[in-house]
Structure formats: C-alpha cells, structure tokens
XYZ file of N, CA and C in Angstrom:
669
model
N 0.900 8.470 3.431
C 0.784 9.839 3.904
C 2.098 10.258 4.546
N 2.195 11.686 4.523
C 3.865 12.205 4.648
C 3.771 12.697 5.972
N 4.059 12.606 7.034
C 3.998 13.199 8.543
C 5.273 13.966 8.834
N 5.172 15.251 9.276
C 6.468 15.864 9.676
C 6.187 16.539 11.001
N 7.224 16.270 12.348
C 7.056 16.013 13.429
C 7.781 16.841 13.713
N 7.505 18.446 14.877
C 8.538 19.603 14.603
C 8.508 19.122 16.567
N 9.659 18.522 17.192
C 9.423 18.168 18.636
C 11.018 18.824 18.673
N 11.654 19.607 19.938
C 12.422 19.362 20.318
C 13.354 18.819 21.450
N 12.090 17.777 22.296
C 13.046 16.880 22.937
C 13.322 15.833 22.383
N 14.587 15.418 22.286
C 15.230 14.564 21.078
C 14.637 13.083 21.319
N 14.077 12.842 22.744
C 13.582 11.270 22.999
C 12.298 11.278 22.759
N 11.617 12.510 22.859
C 10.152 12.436 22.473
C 9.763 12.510 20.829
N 10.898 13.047 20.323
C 10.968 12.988 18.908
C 11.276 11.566 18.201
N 12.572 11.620 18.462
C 12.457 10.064 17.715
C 11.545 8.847 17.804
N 10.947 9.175 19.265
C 9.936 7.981 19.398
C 8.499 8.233 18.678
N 8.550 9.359 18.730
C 7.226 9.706 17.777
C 7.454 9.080 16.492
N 8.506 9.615 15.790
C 8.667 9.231 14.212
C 8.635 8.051 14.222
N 9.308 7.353 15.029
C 9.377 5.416 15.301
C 7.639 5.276 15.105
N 7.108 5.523 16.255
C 5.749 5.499 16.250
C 5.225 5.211 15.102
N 4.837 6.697 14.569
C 4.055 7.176 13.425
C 4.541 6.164 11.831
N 6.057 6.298 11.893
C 6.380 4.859 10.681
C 5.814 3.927 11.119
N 5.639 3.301 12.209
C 5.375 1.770 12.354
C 3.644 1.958 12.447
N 3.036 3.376 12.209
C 1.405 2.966 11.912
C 1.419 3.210 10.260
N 2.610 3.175 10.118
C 2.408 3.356 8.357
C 2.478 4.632 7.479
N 2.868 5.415 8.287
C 3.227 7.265 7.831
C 4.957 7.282 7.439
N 5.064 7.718 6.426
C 6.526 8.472 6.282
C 6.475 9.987 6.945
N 7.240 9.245 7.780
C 7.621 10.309 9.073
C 8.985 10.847 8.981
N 9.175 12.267 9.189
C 10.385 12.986 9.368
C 10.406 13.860 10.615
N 11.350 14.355 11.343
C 11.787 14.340 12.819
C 12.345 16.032 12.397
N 11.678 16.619 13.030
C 13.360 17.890 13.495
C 12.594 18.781 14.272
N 13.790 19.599 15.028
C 13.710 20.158 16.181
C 13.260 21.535 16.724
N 13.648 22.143 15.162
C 13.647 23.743 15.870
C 12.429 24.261 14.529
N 12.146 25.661 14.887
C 11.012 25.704 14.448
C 11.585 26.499 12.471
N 13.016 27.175 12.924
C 13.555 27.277 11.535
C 13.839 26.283 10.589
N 14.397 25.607 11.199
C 14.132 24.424 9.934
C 12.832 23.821 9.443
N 11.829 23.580 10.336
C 10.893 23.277 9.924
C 10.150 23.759 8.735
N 10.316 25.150 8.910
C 9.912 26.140 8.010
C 10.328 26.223 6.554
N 11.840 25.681 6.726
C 12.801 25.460 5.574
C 11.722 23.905 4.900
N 11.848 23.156 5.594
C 11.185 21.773 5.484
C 9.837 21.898 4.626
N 8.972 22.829 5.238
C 7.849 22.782 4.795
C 7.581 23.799 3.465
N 8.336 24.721 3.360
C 8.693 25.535 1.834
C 9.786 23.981 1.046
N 10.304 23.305 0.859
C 10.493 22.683 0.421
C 10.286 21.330 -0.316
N 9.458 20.780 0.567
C 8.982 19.423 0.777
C 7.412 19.139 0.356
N 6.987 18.116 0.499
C 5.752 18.203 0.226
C 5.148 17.327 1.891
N 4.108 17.785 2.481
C 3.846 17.460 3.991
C 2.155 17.279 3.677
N 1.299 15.700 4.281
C 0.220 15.641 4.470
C -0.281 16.398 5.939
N 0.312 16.515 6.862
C 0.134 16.557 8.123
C 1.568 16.966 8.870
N 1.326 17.866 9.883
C 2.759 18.634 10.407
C 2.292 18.460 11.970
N 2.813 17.774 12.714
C 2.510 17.288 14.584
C 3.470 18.120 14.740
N 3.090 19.707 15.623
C 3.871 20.308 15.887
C 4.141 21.107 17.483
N 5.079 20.749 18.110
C 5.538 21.460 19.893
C 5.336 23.026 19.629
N 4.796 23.735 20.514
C 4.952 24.992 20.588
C 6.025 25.409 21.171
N 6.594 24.509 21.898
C 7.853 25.228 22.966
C 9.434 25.087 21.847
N 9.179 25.548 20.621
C 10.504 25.446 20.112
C 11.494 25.873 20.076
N 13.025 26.085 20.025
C 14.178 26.636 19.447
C 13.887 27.878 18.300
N 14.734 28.447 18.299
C 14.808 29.666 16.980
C 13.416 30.261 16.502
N 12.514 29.330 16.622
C 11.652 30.150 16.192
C 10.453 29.357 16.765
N 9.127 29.859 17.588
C 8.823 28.972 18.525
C 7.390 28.530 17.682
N 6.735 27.463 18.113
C 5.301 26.944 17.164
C 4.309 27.723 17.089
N 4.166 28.768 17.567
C 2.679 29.509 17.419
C 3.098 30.444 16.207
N 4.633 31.033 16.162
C 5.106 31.984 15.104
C 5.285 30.714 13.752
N 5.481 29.793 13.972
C 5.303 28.519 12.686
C 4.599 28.442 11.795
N 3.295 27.995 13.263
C 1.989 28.167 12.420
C 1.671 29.451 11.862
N 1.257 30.468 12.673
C 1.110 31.750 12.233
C 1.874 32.440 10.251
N 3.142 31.966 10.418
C 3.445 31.851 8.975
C 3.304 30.894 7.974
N 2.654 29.874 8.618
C 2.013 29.092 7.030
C 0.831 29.525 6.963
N -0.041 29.467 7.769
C -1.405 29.926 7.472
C -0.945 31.750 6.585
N -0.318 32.698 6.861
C -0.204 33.481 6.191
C 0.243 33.250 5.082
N 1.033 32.273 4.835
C 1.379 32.265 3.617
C 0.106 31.603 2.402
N -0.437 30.750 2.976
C -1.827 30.308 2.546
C -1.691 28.899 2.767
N -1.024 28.293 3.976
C -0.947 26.678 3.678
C -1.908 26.536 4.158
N -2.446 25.193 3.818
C -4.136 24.222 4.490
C -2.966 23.127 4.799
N -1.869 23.192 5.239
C -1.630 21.761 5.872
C -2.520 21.315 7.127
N -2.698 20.417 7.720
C -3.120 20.123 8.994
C -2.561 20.238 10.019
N -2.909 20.545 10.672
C -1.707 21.007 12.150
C -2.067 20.355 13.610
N -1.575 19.626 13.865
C -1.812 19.138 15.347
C -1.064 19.653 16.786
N -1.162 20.359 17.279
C -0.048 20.773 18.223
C -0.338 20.317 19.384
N 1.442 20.006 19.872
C 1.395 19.597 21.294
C 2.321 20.372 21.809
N 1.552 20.382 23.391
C 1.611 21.627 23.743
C 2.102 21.323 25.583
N 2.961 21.370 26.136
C 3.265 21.214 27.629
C 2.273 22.161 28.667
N 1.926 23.416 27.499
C 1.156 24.444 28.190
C -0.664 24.170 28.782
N -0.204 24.146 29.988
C -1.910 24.119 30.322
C -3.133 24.999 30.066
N -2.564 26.396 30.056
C -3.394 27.386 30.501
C -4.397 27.604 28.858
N -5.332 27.712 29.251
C -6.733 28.220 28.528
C -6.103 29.209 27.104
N -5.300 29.669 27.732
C -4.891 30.902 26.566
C -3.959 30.577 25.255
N -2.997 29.855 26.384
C -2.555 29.317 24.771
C -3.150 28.349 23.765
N -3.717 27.263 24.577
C -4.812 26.499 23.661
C -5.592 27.414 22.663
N -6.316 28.738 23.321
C -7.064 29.353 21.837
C -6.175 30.182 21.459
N -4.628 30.596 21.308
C -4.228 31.133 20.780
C -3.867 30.162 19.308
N -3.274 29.124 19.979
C -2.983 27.793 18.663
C -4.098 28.072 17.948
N -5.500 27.404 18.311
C -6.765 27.182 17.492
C -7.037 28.336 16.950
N -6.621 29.621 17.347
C -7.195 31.004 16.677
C -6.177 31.048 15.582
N -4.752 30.629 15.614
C -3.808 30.834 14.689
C -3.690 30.033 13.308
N -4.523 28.911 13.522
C -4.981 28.129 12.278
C -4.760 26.123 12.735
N -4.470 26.359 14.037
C -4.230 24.988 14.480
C -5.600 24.030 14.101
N -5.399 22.648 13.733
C -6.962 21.622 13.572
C -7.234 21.319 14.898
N -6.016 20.915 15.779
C -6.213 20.187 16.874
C -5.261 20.472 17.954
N -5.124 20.055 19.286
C -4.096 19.965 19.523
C -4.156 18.752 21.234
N -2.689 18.468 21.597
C -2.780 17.427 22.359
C -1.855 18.063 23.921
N -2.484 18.154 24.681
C -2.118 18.474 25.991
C -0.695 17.113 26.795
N 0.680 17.813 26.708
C 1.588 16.598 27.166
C 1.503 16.255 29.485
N 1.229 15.419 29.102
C 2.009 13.641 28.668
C 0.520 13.382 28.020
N 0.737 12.593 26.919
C -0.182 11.552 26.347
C -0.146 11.027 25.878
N -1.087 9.926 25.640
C -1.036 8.286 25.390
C -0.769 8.365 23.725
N 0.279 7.642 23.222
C 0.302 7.571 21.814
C -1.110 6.932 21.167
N -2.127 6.099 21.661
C -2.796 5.799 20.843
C -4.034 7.141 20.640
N -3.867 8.200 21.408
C -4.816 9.199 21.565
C -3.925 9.480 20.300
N -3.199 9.803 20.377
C -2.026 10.423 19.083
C -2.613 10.473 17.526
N -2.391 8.857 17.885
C -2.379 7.903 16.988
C -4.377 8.272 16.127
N -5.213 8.503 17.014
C -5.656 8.150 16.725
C -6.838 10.121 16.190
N -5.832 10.919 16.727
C -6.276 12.248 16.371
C -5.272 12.348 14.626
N -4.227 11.805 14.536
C -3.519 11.637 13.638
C -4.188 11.439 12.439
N -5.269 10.038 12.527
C -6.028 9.413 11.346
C -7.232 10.527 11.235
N -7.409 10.986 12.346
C -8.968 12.118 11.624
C -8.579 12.848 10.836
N -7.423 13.792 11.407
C -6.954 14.662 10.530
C -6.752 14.548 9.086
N -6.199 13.129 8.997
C -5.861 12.597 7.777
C -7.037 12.387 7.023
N -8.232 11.603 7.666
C -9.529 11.734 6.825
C -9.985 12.951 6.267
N -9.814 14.105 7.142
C -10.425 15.274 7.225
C -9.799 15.811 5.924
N -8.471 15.645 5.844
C -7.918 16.473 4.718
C -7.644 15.585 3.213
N -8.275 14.373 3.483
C -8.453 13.327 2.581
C -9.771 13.610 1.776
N -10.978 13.782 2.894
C -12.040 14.151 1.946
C -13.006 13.121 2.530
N -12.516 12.159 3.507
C -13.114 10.968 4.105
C -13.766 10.825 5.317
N -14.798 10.663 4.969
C -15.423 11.188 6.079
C -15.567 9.617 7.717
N -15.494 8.746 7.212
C -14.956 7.455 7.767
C -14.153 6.754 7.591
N -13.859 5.915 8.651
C -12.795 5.124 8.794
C -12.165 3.968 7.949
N -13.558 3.823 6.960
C -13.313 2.398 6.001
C -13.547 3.235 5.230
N -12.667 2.319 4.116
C -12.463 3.083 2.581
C -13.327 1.523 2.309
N -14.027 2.313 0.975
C -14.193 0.881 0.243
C -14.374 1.386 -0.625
N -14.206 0.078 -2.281
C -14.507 0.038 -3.570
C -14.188 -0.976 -3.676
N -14.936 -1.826 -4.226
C -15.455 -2.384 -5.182
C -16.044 -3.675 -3.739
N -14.842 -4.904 -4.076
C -14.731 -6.167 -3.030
C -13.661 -5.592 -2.075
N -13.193 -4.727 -2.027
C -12.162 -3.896 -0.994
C -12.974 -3.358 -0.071
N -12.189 -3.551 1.607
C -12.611 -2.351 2.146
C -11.609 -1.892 3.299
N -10.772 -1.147 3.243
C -9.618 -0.497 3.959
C -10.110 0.067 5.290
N -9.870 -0.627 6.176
C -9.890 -0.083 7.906
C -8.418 0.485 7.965
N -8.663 2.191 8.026
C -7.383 3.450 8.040
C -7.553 3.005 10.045
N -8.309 2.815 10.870
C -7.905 2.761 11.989
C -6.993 1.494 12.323
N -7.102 0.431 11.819
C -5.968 -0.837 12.258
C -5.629 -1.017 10.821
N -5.502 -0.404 9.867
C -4.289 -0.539 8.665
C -4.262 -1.878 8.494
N -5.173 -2.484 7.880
C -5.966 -3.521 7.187
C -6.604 -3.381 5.968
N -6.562 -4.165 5.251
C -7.392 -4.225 3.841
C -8.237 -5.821 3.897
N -9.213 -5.668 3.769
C -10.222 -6.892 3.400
C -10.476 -7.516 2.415
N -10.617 -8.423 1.690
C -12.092 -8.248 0.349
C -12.901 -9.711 0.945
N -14.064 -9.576 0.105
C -15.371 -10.232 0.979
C -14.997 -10.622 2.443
N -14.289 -9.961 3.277
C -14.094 -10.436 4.899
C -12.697 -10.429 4.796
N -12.089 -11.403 4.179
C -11.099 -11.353 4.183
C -9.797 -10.880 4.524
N -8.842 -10.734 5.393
C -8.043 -10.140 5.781
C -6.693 -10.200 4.357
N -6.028 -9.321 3.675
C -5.346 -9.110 2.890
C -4.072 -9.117 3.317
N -2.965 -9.882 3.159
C -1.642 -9.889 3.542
C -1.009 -8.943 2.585
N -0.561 -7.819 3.311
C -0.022 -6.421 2.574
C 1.312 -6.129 3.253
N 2.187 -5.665 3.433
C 3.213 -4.896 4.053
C 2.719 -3.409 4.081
N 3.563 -2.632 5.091
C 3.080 -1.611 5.536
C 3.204 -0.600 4.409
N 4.530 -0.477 3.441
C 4.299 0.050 2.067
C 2.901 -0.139 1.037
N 2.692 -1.280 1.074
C 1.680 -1.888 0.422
C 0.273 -1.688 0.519
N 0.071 -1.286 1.718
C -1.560 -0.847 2.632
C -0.686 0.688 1.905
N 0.310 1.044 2.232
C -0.127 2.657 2.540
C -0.145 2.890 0.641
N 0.613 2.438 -0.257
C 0.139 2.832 -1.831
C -1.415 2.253 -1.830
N -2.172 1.368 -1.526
C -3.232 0.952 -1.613
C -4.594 1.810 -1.448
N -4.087 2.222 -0.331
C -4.878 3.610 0.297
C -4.895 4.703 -0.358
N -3.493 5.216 -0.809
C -3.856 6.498 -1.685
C -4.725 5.818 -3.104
N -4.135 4.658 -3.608
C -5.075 4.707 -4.860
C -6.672 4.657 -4.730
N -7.251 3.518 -3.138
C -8.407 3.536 -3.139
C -9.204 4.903 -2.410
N -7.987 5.711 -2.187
C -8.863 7.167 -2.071
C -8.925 8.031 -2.761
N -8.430 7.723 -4.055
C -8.634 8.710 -5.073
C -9.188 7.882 -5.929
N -9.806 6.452 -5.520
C -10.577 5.988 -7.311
C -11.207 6.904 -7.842
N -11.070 6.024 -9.155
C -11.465 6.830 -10.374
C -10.951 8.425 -10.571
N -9.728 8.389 -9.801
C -8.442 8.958 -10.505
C -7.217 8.748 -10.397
N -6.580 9.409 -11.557
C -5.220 9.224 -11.506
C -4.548 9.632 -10.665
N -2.834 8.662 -10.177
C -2.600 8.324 -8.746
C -1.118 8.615 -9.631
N -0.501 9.854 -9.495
C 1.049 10.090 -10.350
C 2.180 9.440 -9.423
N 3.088 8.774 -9.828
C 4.233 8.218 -9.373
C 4.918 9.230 -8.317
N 4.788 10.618 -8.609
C 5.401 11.586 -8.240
C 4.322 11.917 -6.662
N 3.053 11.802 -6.890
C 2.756 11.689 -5.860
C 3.027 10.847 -4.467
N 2.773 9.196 -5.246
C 3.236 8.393 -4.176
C 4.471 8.503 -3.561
N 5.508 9.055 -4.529
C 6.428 9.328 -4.001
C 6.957 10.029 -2.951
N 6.005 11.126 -3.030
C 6.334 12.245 -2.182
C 5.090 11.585 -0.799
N 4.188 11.092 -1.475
C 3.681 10.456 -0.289
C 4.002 9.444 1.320
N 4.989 8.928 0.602
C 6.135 7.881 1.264
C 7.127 7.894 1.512
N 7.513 9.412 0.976
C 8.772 9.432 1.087
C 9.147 9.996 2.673
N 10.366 10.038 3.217
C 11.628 10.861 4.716
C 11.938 11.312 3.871
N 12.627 12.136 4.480
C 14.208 12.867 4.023
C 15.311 12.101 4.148
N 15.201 10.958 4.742
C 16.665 10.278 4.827
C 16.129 8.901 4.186
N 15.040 9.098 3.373
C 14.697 7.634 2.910
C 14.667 7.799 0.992
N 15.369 6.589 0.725
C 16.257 6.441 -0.700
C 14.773 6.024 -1.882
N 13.539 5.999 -1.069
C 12.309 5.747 -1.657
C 12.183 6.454 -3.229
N 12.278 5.769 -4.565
C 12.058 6.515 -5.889
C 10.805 5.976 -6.290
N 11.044 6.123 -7.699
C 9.613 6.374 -8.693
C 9.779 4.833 -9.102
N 11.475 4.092 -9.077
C 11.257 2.933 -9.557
C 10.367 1.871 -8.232
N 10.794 2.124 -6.930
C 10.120 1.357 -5.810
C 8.916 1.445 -6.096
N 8.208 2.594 -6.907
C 6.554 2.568 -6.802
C 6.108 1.536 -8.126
N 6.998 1.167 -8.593
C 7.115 0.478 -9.773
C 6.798 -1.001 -9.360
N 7.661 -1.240 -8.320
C 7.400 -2.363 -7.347
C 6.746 -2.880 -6.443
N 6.252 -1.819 -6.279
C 5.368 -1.994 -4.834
C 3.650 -1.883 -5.783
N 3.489 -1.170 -7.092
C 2.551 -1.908 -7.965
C 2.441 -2.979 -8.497
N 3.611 -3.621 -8.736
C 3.662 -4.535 -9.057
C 3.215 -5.621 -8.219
N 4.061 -5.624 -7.113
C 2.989 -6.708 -6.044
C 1.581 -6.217 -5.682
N 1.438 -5.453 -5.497
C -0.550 -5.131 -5.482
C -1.320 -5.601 -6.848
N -0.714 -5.442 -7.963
C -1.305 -6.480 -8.717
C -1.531 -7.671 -8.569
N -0.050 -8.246 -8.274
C -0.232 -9.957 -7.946
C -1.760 -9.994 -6.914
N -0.935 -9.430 -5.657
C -1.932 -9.464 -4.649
C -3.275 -9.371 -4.804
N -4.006 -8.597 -5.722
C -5.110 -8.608 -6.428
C -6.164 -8.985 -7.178
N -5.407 -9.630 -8.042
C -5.246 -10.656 -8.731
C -6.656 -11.470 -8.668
N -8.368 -11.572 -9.243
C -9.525 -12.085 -8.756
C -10.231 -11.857 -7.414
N -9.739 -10.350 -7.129
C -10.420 -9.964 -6.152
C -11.190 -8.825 -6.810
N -11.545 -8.618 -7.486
C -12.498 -7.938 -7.775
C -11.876 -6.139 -8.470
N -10.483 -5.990 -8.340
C -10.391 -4.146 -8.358
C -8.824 -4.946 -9.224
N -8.543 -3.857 -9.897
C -7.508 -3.819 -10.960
C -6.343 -2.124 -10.761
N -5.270 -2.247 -11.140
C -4.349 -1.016 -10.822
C -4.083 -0.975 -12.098
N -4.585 -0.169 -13.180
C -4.506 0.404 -14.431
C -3.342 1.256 -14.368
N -2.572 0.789 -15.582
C -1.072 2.052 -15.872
C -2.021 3.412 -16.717
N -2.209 4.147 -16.684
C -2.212 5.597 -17.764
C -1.003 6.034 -18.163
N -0.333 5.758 -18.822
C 0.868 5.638 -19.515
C 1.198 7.701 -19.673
N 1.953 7.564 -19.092
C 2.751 9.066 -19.177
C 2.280 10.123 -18.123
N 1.104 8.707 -17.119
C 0.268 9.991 -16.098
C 0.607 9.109 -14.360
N 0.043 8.210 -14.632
C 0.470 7.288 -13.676
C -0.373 6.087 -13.224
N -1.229 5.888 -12.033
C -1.865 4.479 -11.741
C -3.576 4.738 -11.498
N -4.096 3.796 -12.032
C -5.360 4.091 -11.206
C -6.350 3.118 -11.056
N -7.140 2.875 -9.766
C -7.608 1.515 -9.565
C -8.853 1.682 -10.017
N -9.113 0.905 -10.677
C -10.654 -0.002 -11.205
C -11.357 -1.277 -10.511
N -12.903 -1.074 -11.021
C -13.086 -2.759 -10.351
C -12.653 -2.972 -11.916
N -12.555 -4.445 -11.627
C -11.915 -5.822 -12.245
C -12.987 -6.106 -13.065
N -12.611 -6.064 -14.714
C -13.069 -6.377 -15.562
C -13.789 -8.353 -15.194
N -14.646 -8.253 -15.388
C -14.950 -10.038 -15.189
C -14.267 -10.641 -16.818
C-alpha cells in the first residue's frame, strides 16, 4: 500500500515516513500543501496522512479540492487544532478520520490499517485463503499456524494478491503499490519478489499463477 504524508515539520515528517515504511507502507514525505496536490494529480496514493496547518496552501483547502475533484482517497488528518470546529470542518470536508497532536504512533499506526481495510473492502484484520491467513495488524502471514518467514516487500506483494484473490494482480499495480518517489522499485523487482513467494509457497496449499500479458494471481494449490 502507497502512503503519502503531507506534514510540515520536517522531524515529525521524516519520522512518520520512517515509521509507516518500517510497518510495511511505501511512504512518501512532503511539506506544503501545493505540492501535495501536484503529488496526488500525478501519482497513484492508497491513503494521504494529512497536517492541516500547511505552507502555500493549507489542509482543509487540500482536502476540499480532491473531494471536488471526485477523489475517494482516504484521508486521515492531523491536526494541532483542538477546538470542536475545526475537527467538523475536516470531517464535513470529506476527511475519514483524524488524529489530535501529540500522539502515540501506534494509535497512528493503528487508525492507518482501518482505513486501509476500509478502502480495501476488508472488513477484518485477517485475510485468509486457502492454508493462508494474513494478520494486516502485526504483518504476519501463517499457514496451518505457522508463522511464514517473509520480508517486509514480501508480506506487502502477498497481501495485495491475497486481497484481491481470484483476481488479477497487474505488475503495474504492485508497482505503484510499493513504490516512493525516490525509490528505484520496477516491474522487473515484482518479477522477483514473485519469484520468491513462489519458492516460499511451495506445498502450502495457494499457488501465484502468471496470466501472461495481464499479470499475477493467487490460487489454492492444485494437489
């Protein structure tokens, strides 16, 4: 999943993106609310964690122009502001959520993954199919109990395929799924990073089918 983080204090920013990569999100960082805007007409974004108190153009006028424009991204805003009013001004403007500062990254962390279910289609925390079953709250994969030795690339292609079984999973997606802006991530890495989920797979019960000219898609495992 693609996270884009519109903060402009530069220590609360980078530590977020640190954060959010190390729970397994391709995370991108910037400051002011014009670029963001540039960012998000450009790019492709699962989820946008966004400050209201911005530069050039401030977060409530942000949001306010994607929702006009017609985006359903997800929007989380954090907000320094206490008062009653701006909270329902965010939520009236098209905000999902939002987080009152100082707060605990695992609150973050953990309004982060709803959202993500929410706009996934998932209504809980475990994914499962077949002998699989993916805990999205501690970024784990199982089969019969089992704990699955994955890398954090590896859980996160795993996840998009076992949330779209029984469909096709385009290279171009994962791509854009995993991808920064400052990260060299292509279509051949997804090449690789299937490739070891096969190995890894391998008599556990679920299979990563090529569709040749479309892209990947997981099955249970032929016996």
């Amino acid at each position: 999943m693609r996270v884009l983080v519109i903060e402009d204090d530069a220590t609360l920013g980078r530590a977020l993106q640190e954060f959010l990569t190390d729970q397994g999100y391709a995370t991108d960082w910037l400051a002011d609310g014009k670029r963001a805007l540039n960012a998000l007409a450009n790019h492709s974004y699962d989820l946008l964690v966004l400050d209201l108190n911005l530069p050039l153009i401030d977060g409530l006028q942000v949001l306010t122009t994607l929702r006009r424009d017609g985006s359903e991204i997800p929007v989380l805003l954090l907000t320094a502001r206490d008062g009653l009013q701006d909270r329902v001004a965010g939520l009236d403007a098209g905000a999902d959520d939002y987080l009152t500062k100082p707060f605990e990254l695992a609150e973050l962390a953990a309004r982060v993954r709803a959202l993500a279910r929410r706009h996934l289609g998932v209504a809980r925390s475990l994914i499962e199919f077949g002998n699989l079953s993916f805990d999205t709250t501690h970024r784990e994969c199982r089969v019969a109990g089992q704990r699955l030795a994955l890398s954090v690339r590896e859980l996160s292609v795993l996840e998009m395929l076992m949330v779209r079984a029984g469909k096709v999973v385009t290279k171009q997606q994962i791509v854009q799924g995993l991808s920064a802006l400052d990260s060299d991530f292509s279509e051949n890495a997804v090449e690789v990073y299937i490739y070891r989920l096969r190995k890894r797979l391998e008599g556990k019960g679920a299979a990563i089918q090529t569709v040749r000219g479309f892209g990947y898609l997981l099955e249970v495992e032929a016996n």
